[in-house]
Coordinates of C-alpha atoms in Angstrom, one line a residue:
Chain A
X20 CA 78.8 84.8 118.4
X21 CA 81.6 84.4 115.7
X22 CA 83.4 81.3 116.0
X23 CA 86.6 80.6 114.1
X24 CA 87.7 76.9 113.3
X25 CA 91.1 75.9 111.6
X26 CA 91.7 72.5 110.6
X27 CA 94.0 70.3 110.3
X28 CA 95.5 71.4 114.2
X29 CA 98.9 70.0 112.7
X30 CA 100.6 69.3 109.8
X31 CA 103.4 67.8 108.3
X32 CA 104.6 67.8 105.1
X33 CA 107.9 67.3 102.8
X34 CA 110.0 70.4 101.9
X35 CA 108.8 71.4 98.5
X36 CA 105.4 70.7 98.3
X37 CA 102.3 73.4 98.2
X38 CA 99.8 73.3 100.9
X39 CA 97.1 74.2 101.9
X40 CA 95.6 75.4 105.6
X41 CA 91.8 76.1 106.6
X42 CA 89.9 78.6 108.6
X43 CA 86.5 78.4 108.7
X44 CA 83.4 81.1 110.5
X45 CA 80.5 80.9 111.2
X46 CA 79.6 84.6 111.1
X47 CA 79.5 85.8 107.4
X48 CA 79.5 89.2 108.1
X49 CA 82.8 89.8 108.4
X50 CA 85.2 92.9 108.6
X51 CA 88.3 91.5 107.3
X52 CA 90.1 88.3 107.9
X53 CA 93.5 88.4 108.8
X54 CA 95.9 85.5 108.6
X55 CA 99.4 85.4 111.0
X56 CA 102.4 83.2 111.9
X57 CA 103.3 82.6 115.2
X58 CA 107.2 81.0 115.6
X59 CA 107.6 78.8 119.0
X60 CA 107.9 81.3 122.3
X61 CA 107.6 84.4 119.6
X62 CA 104.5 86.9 119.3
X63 CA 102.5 87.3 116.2
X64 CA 103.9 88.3 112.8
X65 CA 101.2 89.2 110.3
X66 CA 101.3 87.9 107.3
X67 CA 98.0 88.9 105.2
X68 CA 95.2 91.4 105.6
X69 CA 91.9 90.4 103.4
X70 CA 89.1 93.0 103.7
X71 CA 85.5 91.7 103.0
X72 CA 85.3 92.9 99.8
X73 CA 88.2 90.8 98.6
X74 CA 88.4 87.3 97.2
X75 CA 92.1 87.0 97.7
X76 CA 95.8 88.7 98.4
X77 CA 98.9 87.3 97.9
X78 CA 102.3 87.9 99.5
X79 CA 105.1 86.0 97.9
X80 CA 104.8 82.6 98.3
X81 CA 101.5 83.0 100.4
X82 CA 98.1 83.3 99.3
X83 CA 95.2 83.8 101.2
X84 CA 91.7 83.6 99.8
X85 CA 88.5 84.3 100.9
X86 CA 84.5 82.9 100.7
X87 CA 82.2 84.6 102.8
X88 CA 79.2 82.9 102.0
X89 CA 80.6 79.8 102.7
X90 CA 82.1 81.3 106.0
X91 CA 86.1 80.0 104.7
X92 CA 89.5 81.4 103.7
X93 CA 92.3 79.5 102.7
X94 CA 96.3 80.0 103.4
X95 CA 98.2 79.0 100.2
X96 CA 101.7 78.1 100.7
X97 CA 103.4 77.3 97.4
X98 CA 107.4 75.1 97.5
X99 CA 107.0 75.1 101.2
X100 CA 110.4 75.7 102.9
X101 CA 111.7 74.4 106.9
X102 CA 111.7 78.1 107.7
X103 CA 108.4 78.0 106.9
X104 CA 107.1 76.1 110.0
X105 CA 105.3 77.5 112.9
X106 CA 101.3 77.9 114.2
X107 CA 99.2 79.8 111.8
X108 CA 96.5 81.6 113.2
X109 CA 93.6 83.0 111.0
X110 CA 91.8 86.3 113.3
X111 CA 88.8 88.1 112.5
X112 CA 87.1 91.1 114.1
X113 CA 83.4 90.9 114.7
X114 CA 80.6 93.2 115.6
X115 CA 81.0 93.0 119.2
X116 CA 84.9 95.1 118.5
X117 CA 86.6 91.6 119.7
X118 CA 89.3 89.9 117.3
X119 CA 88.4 86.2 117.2
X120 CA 91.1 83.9 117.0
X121 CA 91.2 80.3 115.7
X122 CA 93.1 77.4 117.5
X123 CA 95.6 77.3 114.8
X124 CA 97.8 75.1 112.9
X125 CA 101.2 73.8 114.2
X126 CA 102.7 73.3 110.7
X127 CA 105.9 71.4 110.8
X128 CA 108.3 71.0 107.1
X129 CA 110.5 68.0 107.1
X130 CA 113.7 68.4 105.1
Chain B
X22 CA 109.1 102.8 114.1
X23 CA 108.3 100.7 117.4
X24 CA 104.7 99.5 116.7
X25 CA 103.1 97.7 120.4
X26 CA 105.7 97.5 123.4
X27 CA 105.3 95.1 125.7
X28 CA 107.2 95.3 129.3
X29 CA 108.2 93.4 131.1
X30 CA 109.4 90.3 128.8
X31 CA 109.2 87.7 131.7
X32 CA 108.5 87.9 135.2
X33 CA 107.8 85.3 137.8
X34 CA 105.9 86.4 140.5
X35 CA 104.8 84.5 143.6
X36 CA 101.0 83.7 145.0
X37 CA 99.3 86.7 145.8
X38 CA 101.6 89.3 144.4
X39 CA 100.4 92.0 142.3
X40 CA 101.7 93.3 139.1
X41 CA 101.3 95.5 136.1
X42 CA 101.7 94.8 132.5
X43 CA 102.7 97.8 130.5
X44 CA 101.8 98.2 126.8
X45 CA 102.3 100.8 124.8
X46 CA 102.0 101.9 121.2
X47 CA 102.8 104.6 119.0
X48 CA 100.5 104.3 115.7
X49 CA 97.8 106.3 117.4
X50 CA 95.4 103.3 117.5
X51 CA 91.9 103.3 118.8
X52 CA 91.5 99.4 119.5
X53 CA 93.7 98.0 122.0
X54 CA 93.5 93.8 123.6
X55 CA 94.8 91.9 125.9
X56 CA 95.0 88.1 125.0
X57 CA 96.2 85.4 127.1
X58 CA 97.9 82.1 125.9
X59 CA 98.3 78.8 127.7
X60 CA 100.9 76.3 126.3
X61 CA 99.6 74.3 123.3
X62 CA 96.4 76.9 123.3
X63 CA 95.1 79.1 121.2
X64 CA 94.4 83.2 122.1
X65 CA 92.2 83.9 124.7
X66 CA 90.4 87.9 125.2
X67 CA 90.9 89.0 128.5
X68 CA 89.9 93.0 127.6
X69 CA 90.0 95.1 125.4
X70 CA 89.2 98.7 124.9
X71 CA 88.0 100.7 121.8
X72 CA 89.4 104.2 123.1
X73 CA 90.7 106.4 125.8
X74 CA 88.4 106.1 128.7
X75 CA 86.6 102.9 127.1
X76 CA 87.6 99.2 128.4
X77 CA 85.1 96.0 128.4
X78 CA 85.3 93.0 129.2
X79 CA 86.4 89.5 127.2
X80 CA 85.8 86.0 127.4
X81 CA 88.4 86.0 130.9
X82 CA 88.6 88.6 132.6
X83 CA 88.4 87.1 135.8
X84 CA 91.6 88.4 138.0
X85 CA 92.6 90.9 136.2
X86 CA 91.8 94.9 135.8
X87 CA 92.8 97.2 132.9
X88 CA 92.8 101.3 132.0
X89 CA 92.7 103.2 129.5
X90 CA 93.7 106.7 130.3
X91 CA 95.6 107.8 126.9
X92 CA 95.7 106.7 123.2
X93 CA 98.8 105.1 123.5
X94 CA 98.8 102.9 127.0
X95 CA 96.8 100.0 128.3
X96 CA 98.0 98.7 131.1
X97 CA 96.8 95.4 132.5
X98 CA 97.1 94.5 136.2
X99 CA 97.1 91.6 138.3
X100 CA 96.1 91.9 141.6
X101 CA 96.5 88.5 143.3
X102 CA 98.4 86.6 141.0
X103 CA 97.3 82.8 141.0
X104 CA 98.9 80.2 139.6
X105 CA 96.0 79.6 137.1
X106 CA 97.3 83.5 135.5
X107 CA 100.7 81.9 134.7
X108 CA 100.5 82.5 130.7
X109 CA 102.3 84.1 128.0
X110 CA 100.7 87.5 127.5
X111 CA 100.1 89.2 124.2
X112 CA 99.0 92.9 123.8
X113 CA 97.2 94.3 120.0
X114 CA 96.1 97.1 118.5
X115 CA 94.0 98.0 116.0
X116 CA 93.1 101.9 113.8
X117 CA 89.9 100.4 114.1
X118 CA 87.1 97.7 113.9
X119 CA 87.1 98.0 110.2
X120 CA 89.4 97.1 107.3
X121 CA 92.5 97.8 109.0
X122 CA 95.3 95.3 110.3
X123 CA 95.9 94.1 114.3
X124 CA 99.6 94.6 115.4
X125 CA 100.9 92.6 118.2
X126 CA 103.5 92.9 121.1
X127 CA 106.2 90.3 121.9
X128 CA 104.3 89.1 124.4
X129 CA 105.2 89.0 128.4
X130 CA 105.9 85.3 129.6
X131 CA 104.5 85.2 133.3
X132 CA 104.9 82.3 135.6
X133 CA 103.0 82.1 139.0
X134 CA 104.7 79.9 141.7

């Protein structure tokens, strides 16, 4: 059964400094791993799709990478900004057809 | 392009009531959930179904009943609403199990007094 783990659960960090926010698996044998935001009483916005043959994708100043043997991915977010905080959820779908969510990460940028 | 619909947005419905969540969604997706989400929690499976005429079961499907009569609509229905069900509700889809990306609905907020 595929759990997903992200860690920190929060975080808090000055305006203007990169950061970095975990997922981790424990099934390797993954589809894709998709990462999304999630803004206070809002739904889910995704932000990056990485398919299991990829190490890594980048959307602006986000970029997600991925290790399958070591059952991780990692969301880069580079000159972090106050609009940039909200929960970030990593997802992944598994053999069984579900999509497998982490707790995620309650990110919160002080000006 | 509208993507998943969710209706209604909120509702608050009393002990025992019954009620149907509509979700729709027009990119011709095979995989369509239904998550649930408790304050402070993360997403929860309640069902989810991998075509017309196919649903199964997730990790809470306790309470609760879906169908899956077209491509495009998964309804989920409450039958005797508890206050335990009161949640924010989120519906997905999926082109399929594969390298393809989940959408998601705005979610309906549903509180059970």
């Amino acid at each position: 059964k595929q759990e997903v783990t992200q860690i920190p659960a929060a975080l808090s960090v000055p305006e203007g400094e990169n950061l970095v926010l975990n997922c981790s698996f424990t099934d390797s044998a993954i589809y894709n791993l998709q990462w999304f935001r999630q803004d206070p009483g809002k739904g889910l916005t995704s932000l990056l799709l990485i398919q299991s043959s990829q190490r890594e994708q980048t959307s602006g100043r986000l970029n997600a990478s991925l290790d399958k043997s070591s059952g991780r991915s990692t969301l880069y977010i580079a000159a972090s900004q106050p609009g940039d905080s909200a929960t970030y959820l990593c997802a992944l779908p598994g053999r069984d057809d579900k999509i497998i969510f982490g707790k995620g990460t309650r990110l919160h940028i002080l000006p | 392009n509208a993507g998943v619909t969710q209706t209604p947005k909120f509702r608050i419905l009393k002990i025992g009531q019954s009620m149907t969540l509509q979700c729709t969604q027009d990119m011709n997706h095979n995989y369509m959930y239904w998550y649930r989400q408790d304050p402070g929690m993360g997403l929860k499976l309640i069902y989810y179904s991998v075509g017309a005429g196919i649903t199964d079961k997730g990790e809470v499907p306790n309470g609760y009943n879906v169908s899956r009569s077209t491509t495009e609509d998964f309804p989920l229905r409450l039958e005797l609403a508890a206050p335990s069900q009161t949640s924010v509700y989120f519906c997905a889809s999926n082109e399929e199990r594969g390298n393809t990306e989940a959408f998601f609905g705005q979610g309906t907020r549903l509180t059970v007094v």
